Coordinates of C-alpha atoms and ligand atoms in Angstrom, one line a residue:
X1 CA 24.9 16.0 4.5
X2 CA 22.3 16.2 2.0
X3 CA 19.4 18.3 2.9
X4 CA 15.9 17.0 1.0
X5 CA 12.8 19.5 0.2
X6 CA 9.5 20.0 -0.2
X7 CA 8.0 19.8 -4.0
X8 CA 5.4 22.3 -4.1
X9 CA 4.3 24.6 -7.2
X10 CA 6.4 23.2 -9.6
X11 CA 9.9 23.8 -7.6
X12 CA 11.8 22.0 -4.9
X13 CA 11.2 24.1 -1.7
X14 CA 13.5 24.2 1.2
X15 CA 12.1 23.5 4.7
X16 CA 11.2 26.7 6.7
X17 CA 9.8 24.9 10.2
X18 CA 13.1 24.3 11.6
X19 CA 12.1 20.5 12.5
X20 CA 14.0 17.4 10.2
X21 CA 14.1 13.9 10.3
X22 CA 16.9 11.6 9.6
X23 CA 16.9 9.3 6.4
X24 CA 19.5 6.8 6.9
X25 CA 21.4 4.0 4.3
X26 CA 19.6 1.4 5.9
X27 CA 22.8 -1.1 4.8
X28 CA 25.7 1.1 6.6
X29 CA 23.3 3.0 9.6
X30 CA 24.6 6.7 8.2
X31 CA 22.2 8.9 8.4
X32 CA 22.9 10.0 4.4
X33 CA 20.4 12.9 4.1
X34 CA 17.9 15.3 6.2
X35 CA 14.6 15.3 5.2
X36 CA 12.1 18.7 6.1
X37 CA 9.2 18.0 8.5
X38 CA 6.5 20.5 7.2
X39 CA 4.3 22.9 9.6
X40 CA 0.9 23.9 8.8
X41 CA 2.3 26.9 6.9
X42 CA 4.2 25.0 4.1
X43 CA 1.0 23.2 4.3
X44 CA -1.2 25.5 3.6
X45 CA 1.3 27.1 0.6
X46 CA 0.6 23.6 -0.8
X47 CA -3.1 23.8 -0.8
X48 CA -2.9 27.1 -2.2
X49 CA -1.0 26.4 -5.2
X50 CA -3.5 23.2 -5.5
X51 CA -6.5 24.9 -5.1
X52 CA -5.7 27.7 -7.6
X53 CA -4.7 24.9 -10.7
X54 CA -7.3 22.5 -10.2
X55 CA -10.1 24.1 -11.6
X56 CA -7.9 24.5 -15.2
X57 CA -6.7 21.2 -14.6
X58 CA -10.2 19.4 -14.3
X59 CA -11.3 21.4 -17.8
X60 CA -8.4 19.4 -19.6
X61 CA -10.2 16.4 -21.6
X62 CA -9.8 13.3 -20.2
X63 CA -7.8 12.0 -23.0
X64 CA -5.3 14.7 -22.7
X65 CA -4.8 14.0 -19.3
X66 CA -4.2 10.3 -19.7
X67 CA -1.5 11.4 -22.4
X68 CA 0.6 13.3 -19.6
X69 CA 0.3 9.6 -17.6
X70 CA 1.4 7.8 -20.9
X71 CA 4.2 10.3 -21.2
X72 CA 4.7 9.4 -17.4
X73 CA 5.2 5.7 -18.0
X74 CA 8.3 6.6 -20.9
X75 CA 10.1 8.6 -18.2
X76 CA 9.3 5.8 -15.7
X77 CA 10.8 3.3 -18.0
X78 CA 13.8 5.6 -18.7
X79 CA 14.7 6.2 -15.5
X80 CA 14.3 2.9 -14.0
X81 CA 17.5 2.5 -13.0
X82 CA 18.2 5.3 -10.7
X83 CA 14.6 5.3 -9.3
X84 CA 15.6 1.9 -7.9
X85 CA 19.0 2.8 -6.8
X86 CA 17.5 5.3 -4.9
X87 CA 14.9 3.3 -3.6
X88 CA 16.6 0.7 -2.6
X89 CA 19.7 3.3 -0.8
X90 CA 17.0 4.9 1.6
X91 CA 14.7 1.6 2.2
X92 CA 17.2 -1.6 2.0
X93 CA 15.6 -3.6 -0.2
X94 CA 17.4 -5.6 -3.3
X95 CA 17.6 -3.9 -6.6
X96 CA 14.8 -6.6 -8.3
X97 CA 12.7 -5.7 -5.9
X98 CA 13.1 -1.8 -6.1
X99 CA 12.1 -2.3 -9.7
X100 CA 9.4 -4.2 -9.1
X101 CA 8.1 -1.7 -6.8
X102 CA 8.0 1.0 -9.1
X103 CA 6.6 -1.3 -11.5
X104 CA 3.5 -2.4 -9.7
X105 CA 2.9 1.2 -9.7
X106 CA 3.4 1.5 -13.4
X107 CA 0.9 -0.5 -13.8
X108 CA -2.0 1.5 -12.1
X109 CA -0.5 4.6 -13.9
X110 CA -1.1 2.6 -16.9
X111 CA -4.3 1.1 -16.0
X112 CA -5.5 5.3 -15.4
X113 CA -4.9 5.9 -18.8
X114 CA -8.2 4.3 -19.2
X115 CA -9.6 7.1 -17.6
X116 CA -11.9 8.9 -20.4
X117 CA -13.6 5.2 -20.0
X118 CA -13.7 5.6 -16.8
X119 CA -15.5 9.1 -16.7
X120 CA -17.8 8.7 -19.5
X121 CA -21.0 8.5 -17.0
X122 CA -24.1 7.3 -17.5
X123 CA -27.6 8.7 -19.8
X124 CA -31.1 7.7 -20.1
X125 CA -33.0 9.0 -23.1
X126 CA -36.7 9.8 -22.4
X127 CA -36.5 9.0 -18.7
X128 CA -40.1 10.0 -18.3
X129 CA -42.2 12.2 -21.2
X130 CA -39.7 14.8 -23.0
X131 CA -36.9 14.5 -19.5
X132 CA -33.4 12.6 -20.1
X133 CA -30.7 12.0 -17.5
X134 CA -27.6 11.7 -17.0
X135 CA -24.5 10.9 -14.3
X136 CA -21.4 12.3 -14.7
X137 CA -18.4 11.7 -12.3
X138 CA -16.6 14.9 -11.2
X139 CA -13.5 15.6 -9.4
X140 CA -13.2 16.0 -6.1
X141 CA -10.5 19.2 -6.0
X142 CA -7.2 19.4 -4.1
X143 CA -6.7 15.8 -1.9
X144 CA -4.1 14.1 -0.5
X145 CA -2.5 10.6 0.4
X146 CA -0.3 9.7 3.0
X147 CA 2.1 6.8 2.8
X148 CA 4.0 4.0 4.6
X149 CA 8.0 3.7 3.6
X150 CA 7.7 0.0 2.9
X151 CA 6.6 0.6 -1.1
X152 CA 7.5 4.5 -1.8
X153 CA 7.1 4.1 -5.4
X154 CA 4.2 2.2 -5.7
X155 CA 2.1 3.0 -3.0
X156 CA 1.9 7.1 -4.0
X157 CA 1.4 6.1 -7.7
X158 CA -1.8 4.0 -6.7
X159 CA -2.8 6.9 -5.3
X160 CA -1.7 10.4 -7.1
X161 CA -2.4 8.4 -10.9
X162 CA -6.1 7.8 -10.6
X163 CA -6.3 11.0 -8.1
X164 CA -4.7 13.5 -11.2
X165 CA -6.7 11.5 -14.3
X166 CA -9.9 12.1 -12.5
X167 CA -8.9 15.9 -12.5
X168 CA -7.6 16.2 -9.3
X169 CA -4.7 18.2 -7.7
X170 CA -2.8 16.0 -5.4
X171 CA -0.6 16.5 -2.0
X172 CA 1.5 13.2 -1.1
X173 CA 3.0 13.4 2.7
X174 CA 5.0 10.4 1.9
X175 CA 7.1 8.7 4.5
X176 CA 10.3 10.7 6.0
X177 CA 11.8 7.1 6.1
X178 CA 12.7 7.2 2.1
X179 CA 11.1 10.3 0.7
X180 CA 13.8 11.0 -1.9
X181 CA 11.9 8.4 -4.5
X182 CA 8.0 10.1 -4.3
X183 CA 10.1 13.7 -4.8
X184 CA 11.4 12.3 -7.9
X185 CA 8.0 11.1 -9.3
X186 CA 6.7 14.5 -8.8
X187 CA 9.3 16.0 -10.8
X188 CA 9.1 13.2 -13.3
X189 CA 5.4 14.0 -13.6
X190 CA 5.7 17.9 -14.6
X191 CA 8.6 16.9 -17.0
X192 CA 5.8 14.7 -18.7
X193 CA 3.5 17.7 -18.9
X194 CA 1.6 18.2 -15.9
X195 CA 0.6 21.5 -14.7
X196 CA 2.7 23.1 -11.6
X197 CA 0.9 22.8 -8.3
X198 CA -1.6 19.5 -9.5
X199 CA 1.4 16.7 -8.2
X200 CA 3.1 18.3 -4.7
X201 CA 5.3 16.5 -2.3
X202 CA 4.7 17.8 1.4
X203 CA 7.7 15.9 3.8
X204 CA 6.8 15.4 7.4
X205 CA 5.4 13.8 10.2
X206 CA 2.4 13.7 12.2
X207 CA 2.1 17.7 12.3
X208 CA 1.9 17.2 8.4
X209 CA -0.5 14.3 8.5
X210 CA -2.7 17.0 11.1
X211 CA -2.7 19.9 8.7
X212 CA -3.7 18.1 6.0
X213 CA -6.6 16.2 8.2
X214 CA -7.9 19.6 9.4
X215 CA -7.6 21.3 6.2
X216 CA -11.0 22.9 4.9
X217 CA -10.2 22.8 1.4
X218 CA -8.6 19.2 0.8
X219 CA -11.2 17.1 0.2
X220 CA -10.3 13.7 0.3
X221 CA -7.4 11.8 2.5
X222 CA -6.1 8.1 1.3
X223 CA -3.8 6.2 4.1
X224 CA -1.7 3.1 4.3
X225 CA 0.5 2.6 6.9
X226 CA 0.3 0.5 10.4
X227 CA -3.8 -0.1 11.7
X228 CA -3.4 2.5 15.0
X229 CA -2.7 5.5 12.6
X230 CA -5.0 4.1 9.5
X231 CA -7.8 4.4 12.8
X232 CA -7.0 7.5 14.2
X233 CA -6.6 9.3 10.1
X234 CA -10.2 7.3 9.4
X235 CA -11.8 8.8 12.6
X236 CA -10.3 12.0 12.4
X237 CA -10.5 12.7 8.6
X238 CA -14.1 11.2 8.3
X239 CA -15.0 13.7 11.1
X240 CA -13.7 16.6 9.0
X241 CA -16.0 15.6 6.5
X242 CA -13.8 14.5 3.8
X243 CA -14.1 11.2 2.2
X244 CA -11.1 9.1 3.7
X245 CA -10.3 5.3 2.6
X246 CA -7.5 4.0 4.9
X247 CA -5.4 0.5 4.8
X248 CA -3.6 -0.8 7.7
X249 CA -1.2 -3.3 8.8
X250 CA -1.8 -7.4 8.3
X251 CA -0.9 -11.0 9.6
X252 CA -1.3 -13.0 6.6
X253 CA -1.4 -16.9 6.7
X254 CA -1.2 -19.5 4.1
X255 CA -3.0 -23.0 5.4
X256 CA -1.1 -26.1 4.1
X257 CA -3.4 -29.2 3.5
X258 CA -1.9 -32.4 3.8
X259 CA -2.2 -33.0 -0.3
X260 CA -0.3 -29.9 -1.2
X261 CA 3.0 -29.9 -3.0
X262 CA 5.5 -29.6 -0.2
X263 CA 8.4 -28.5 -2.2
X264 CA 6.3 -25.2 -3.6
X265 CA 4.9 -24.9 -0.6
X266 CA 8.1 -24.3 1.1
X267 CA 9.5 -22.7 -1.9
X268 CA 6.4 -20.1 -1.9
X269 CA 6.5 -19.4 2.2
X270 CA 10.2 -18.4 1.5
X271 CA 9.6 -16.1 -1.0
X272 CA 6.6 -14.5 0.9
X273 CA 7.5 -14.9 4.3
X274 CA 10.7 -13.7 4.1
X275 CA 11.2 -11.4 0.6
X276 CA 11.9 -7.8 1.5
X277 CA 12.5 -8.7 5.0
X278 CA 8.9 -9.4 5.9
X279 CA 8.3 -5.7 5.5
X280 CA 5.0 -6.6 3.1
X281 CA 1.9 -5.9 3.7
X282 CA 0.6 -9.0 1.9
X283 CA 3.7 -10.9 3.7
X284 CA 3.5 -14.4 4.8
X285 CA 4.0 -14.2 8.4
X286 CA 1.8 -17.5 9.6
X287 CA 2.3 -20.8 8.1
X288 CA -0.6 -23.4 9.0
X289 CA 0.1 -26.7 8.3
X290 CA -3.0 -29.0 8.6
X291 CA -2.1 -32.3 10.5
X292 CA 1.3 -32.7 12.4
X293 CA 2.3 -35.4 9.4
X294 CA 2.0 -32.1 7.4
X295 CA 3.5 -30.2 9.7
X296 CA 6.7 -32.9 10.1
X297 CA 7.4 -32.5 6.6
X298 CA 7.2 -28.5 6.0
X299 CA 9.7 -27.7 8.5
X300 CA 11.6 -30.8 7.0
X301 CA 11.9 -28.6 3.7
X302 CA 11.6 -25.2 5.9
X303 CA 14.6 -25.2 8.3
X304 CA 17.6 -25.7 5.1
X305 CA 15.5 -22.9 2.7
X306 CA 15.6 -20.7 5.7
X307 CA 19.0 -21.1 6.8
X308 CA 20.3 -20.6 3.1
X309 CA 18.3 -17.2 2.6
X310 CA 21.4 -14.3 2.0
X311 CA 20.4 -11.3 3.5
X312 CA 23.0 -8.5 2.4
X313 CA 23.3 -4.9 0.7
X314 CA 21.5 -4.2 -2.6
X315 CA 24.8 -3.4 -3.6
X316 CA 25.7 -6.9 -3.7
X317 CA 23.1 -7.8 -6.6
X318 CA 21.5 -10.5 -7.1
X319 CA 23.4 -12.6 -4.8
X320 CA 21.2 -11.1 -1.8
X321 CA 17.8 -12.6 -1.0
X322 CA 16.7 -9.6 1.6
X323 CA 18.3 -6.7 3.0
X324 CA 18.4 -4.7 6.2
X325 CA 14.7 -3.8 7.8
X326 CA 14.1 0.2 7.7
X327 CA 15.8 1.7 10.9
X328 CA 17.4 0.8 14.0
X329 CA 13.8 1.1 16.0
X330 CA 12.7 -1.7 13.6
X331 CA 15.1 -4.1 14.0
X332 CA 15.2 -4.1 18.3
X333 CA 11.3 -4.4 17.9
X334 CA 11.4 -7.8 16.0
X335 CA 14.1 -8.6 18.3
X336 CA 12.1 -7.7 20.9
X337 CA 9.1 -9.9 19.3
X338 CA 11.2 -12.7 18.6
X339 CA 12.4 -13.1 22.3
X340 CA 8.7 -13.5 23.4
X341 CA 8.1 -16.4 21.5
X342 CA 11.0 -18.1 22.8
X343 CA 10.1 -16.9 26.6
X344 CA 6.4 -17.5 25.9
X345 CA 7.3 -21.1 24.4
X346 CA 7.5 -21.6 20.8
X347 CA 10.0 -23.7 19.4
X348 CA 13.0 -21.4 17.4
X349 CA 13.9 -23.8 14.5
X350 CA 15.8 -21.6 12.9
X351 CA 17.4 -19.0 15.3
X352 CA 18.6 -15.6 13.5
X353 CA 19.4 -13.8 16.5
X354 CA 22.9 -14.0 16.4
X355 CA 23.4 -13.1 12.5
X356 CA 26.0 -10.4 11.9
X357 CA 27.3 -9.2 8.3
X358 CA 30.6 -8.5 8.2
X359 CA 31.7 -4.9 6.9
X360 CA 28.3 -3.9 7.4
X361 CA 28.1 -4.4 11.4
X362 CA 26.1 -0.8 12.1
X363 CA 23.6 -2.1 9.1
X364 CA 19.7 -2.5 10.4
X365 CA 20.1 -6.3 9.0
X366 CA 18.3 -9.1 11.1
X367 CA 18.7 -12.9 10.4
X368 CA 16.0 -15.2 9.6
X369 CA 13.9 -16.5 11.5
X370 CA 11.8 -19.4 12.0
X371 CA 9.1 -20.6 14.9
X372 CA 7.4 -23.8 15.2
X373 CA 4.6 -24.8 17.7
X374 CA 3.2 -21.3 18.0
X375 CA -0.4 -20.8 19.6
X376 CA -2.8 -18.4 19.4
X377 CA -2.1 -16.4 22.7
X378 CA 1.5 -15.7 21.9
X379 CA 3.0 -12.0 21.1
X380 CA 4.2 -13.3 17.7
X381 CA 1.1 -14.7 16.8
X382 CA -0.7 -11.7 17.6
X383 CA 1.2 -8.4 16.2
X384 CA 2.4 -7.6 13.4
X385 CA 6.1 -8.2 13.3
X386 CA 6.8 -6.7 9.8
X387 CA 10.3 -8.3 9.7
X388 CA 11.9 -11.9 8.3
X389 CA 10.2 -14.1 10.8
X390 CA 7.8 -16.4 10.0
X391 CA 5.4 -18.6 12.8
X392 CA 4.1 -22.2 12.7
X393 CA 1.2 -22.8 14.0
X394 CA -0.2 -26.2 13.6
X395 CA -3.6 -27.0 13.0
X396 CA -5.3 -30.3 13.6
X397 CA -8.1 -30.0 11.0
X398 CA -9.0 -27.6 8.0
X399 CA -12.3 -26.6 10.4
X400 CA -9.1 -25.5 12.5
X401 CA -6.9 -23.9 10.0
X402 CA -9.6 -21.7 8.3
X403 CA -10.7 -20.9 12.3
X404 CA -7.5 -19.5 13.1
X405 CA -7.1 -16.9 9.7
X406 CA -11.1 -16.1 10.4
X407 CA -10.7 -15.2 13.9
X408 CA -7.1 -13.1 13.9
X409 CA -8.6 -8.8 13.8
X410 CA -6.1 -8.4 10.6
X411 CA -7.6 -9.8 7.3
X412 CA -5.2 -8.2 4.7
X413 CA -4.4 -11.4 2.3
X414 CA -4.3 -15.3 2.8
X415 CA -3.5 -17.9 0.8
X416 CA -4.1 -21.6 0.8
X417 CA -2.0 -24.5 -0.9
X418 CA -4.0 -27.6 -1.6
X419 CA -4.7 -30.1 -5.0
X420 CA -7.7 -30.2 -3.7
X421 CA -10.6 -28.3 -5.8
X422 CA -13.4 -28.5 -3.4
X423 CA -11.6 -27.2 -0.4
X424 CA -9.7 -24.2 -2.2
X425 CA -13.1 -23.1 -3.7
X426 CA -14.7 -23.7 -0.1
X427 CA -11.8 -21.9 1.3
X428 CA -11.9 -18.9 -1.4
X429 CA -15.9 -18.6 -0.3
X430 CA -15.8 -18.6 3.3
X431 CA -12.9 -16.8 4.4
X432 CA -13.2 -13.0 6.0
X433 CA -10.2 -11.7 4.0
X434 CA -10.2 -9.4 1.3
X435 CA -7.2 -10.4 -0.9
X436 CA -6.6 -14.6 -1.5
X437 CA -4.7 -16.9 -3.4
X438 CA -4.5 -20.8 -4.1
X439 CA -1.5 -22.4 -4.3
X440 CA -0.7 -18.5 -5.1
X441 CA 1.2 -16.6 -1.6
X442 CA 1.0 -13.3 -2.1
X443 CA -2.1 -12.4 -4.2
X444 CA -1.5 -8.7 -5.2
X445 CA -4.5 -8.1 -7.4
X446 CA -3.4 -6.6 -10.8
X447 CA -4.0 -3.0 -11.4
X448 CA -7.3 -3.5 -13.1
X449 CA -8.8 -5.5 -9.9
X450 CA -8.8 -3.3 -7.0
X451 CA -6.5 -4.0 -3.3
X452 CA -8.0 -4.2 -0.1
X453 CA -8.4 -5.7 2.8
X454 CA -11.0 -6.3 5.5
X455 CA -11.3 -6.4 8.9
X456 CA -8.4 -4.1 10.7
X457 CA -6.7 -4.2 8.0
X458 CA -9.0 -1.5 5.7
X459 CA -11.3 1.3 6.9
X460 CA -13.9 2.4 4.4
X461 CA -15.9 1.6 1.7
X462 CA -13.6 1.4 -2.2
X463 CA -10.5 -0.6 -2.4
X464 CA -7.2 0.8 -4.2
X465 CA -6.6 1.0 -8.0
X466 CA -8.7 -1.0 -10.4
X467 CA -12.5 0.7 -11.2
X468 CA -12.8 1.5 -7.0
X469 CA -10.0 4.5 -7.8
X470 CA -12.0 6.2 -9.9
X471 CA -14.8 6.5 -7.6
X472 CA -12.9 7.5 -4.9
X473 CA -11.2 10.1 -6.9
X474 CA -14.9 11.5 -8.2
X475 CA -18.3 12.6 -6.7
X476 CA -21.5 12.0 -8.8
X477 CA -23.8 14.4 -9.9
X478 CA -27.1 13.7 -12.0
X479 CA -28.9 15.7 -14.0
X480 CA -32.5 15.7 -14.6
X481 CA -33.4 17.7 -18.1
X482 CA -36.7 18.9 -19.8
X483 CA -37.0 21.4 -22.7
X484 CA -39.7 23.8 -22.7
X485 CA -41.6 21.7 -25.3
X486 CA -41.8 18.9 -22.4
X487 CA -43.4 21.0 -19.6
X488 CA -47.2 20.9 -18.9
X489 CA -48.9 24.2 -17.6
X490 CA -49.4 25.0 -13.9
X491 CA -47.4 24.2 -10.9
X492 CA -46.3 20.8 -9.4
X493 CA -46.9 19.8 -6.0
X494 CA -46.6 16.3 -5.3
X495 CA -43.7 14.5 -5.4
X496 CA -42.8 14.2 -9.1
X497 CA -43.2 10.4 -10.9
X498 CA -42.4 9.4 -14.2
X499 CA -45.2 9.1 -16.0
Ligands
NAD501 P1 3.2 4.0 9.8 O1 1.8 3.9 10.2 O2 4.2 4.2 10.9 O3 3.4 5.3 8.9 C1 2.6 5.5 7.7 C2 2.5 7.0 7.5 O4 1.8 7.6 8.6 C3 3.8 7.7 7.3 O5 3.6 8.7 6.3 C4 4.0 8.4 8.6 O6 4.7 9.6 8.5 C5 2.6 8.7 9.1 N1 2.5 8.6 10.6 C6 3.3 7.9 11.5 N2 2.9 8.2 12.7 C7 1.9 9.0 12.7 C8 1.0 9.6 13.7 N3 1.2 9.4 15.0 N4 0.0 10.4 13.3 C9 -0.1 10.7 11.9 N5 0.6 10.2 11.0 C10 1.6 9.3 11.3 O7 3.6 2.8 8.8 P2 5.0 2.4 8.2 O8 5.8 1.9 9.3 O9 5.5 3.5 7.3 O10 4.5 1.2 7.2 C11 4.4 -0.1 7.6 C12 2.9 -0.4 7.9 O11 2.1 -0.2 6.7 C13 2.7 -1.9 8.2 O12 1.7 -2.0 9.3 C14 2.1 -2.5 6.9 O13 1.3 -3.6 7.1 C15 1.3 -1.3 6.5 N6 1.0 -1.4 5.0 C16 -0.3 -1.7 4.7 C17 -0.6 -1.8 3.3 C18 -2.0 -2.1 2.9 O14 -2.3 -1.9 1.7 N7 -2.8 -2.6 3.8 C19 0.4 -1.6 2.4 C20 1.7 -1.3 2.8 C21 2.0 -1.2 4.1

């Protein structure tokens, strides 16, 4: 049995609390390695060895630092291939999809390159007689993230790239679900010249996520995970002090006007509803059609798309659609979630309950499913199910439709498919979500737009990547200068005003 470390100063640490988790192949249901739960001790080692390079690391140039992230993206490229095997062996999803995970988050490391841009600050000459000022954007010192184990290559690079160009050390508590991928970026980042102790991979659980909230010296905490623990790390870390952004779990719908392309419109709620077994964050899970005419003909093109989906190993290639969800907890829960919409009344139009895969019988792998005639009260409307299960509900107007995404507490992403100008624009303006697309299902913004959501779906102020990250990742400071040539006998003592 493989036994995973710790990543801290430069060298992979073994475990010294005595308490491991199990990472299983989510495909087979081995447990394939044992992954270290850290105590506040290897915590605090962490923060030492963060604390004590930080201060050198911040006096490298910007540009230099960006050149360690460029190196970064070579080694990223070169080893694309075994990050996503590994990815993909401790999470379940395909192979395409593993790459594309660790590609999104190429694409913020490359969008941090930017960062002597980013940092340059602001000056006024001659604020007031013989006085200039000027901004600059510091770092913060030694922070740390904490991440779910549905993207663990792209979620810790949205965090630890703009973190480290600002000048910041860095602790990631990834998840113990798949932690062997973030242990291989931190390596991966030292081989591309970063200092020992400013990238450091702390495995655990909630004892981990503790030390770091109750830490003196870490400054900072970013989240994303499930909206009870994004809470209780927001409350907890913004009473600490430290600056905390946090983003939380989601129930995405995609309304369906009567004038939309039905084909892509089924096409698109296949891909997003049930892509990476529903274990998205920006996931279809609700499909609104608007009018039961509409309604009639999306399940029409629905029920075969659904039934054809493959759902097998990643090491099947491209012949699989999805894989198995994360563990065995996660699959009885959408069970468990699915049988309440039956017993609370929804219509099962495309039952997966029964799906077994042969060979692969103790795999975490759950069938597709697909409601109609869901209503607002219902379980499955209401929680996040995070697994390949998506709900109709069917709306009599757009006034309707737009209701229903305004009024759910997640607002995460949403999409609308429509020809129709005026309403998509009307749509785009009204709607209390932070992330939406037209005729678009899953609008991840690009690296150089930032990613958030609203409602209980984000907690704090600056959204992920894009120009949010460096402000996050920095504190500003202004300076207010006059040479002795500028200063007027005597003593000041009202309130200085430019003159
Ligand atoms: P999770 O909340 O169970 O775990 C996330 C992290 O929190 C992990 O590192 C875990 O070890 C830690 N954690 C778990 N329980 C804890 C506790 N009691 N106290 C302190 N820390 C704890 O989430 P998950 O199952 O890994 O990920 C799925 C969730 O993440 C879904 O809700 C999904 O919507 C959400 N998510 C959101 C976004 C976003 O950007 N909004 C992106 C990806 C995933």
């Amino acid at each position: 049995m493989q036994e995973l470390t710790h990543y801290i100063n430069g060298a992979h640490v073994k475990g010294t609390s005595g308490r491991f988790a199990d990472v299983f192949n989510p495909a087979t249901g081995e447990v394939q390695a044992k992954v270290p739960l850290a105590n506040q001790a290897e915590m605090d080692q962490a923060v030492s060895a963060a604390s004590a390079a930080q201060p050198a690391w911040a006096a490298v140039n910007p540009q230099r630092r960006a050149r360690v992230l460029m190196k970064f993206v070579d080694l990223l490229n070169r080893d694309m291939d075994k990050l996503a095997e590994a990815l993909s062996r401790e999470h379940g999803k395909t192979l395409p999809d593993a790459k594309g995970d660790v590609i999104r988050g190429l694409e913020v490391v490359e969008y941090c390159i930017a960062a002597p841009q980013m940092l340059k600050g602001e000056y006024t000459d001659s604020a007031g007689p013989g006085i200039d000022m000027y901004s600059m954007r510091q770092a913060l010192g030694v922070t740390a993230g904490i991440t779910p184990f549905n993207f663990p290559a792209m979620i810790p690079m949205w965090m630890f790239a703009p973190a480290i160009a600002c000048g910041n050390a860095f602790i990631l508590k990834p998840s113990e679900r798949d932690p062997s991928v973030p242990l291989m970026l931190a390596e991966l980042m030292e081989e591309a010249g970063l200092p020992k102790g400013i990238l450091q991979v702390v495995n655990g659980d909630k004892e981990a996520v503790d030390a770091i909230l109750y830490h003196d010296v870490i400054q900072s905490v970013g989240f994303v995970g499930s909206t009870p623990i994004a809470e209780y790390i927001y409350g907890t870390g913004c009473a600490q002090g430290k600056r905390v952004q946090c983003f939380g779990g989601a129930k995405n719908h995609m309304i369906i006007m009567p004038d939309a392309d039905m084909d892509q419109a089924a096409d698109a709620l296949v891909g997003a509803g049930y892509g990476a077994a529903g274990e998205r964050c920006m996931a279809i899970s609700v499909a609104v059609p608007v009018g039961d005419d509409t309604a009639d003909r999306l399940i029409e093109k629905l029920v075969p798309r659904v039934e054809a989906l493959k759902v097998g190993p990643y090491t099947s290639g491209d012949d699989v659609d999805y894989g198995p969800v994360v563990t065995a907890a996660a699959k009885s829960n959408i069970e468990r979630l699915v049988q309440t919409g039956v017993d609370q009344g929804a219509k099962l139009v495309v039952d997966g309950r029964d799906f077994k895969l042969q060979g692969y019988e103790d795999g975490f792998f759950v069938g597709a499913h697909l409601f109609d005639n869901v209503t607002k009260d219902m379980d499955i409307y209401k929680t996040e199910i995070f697994g390949p299960v998506l709900s109709t509900v069917r709306a009599q107007s757009y006034e309707e439709a737009i209701g229903l995404a305004m009024d759910h507490e997640y607002g995460n992403g949403t999409a609308i498919f429509t020809r129709d100008g005026d309403t998509a624009r009307d749509f785009a303006n009204r709607i209390n979500i932070g992330m939406v697309g037209i005729n678009v299902p899953i609008p991840v913004p690009l690296a150089y737009h930032t990613f958030g959501g609203w409602k209980k779906s984000a907690f704090g102020d600056l959204n992920q990547h894009g120009p949010d990250a460096f402000k996050f990742y920095t504190r500003t400071k202004t300076v207010t200068a006059r040479w002795p040539s500028g200063i007027k006998e005597g003593g000041e003592f009202s309130i200085p005003v430019m003159e």
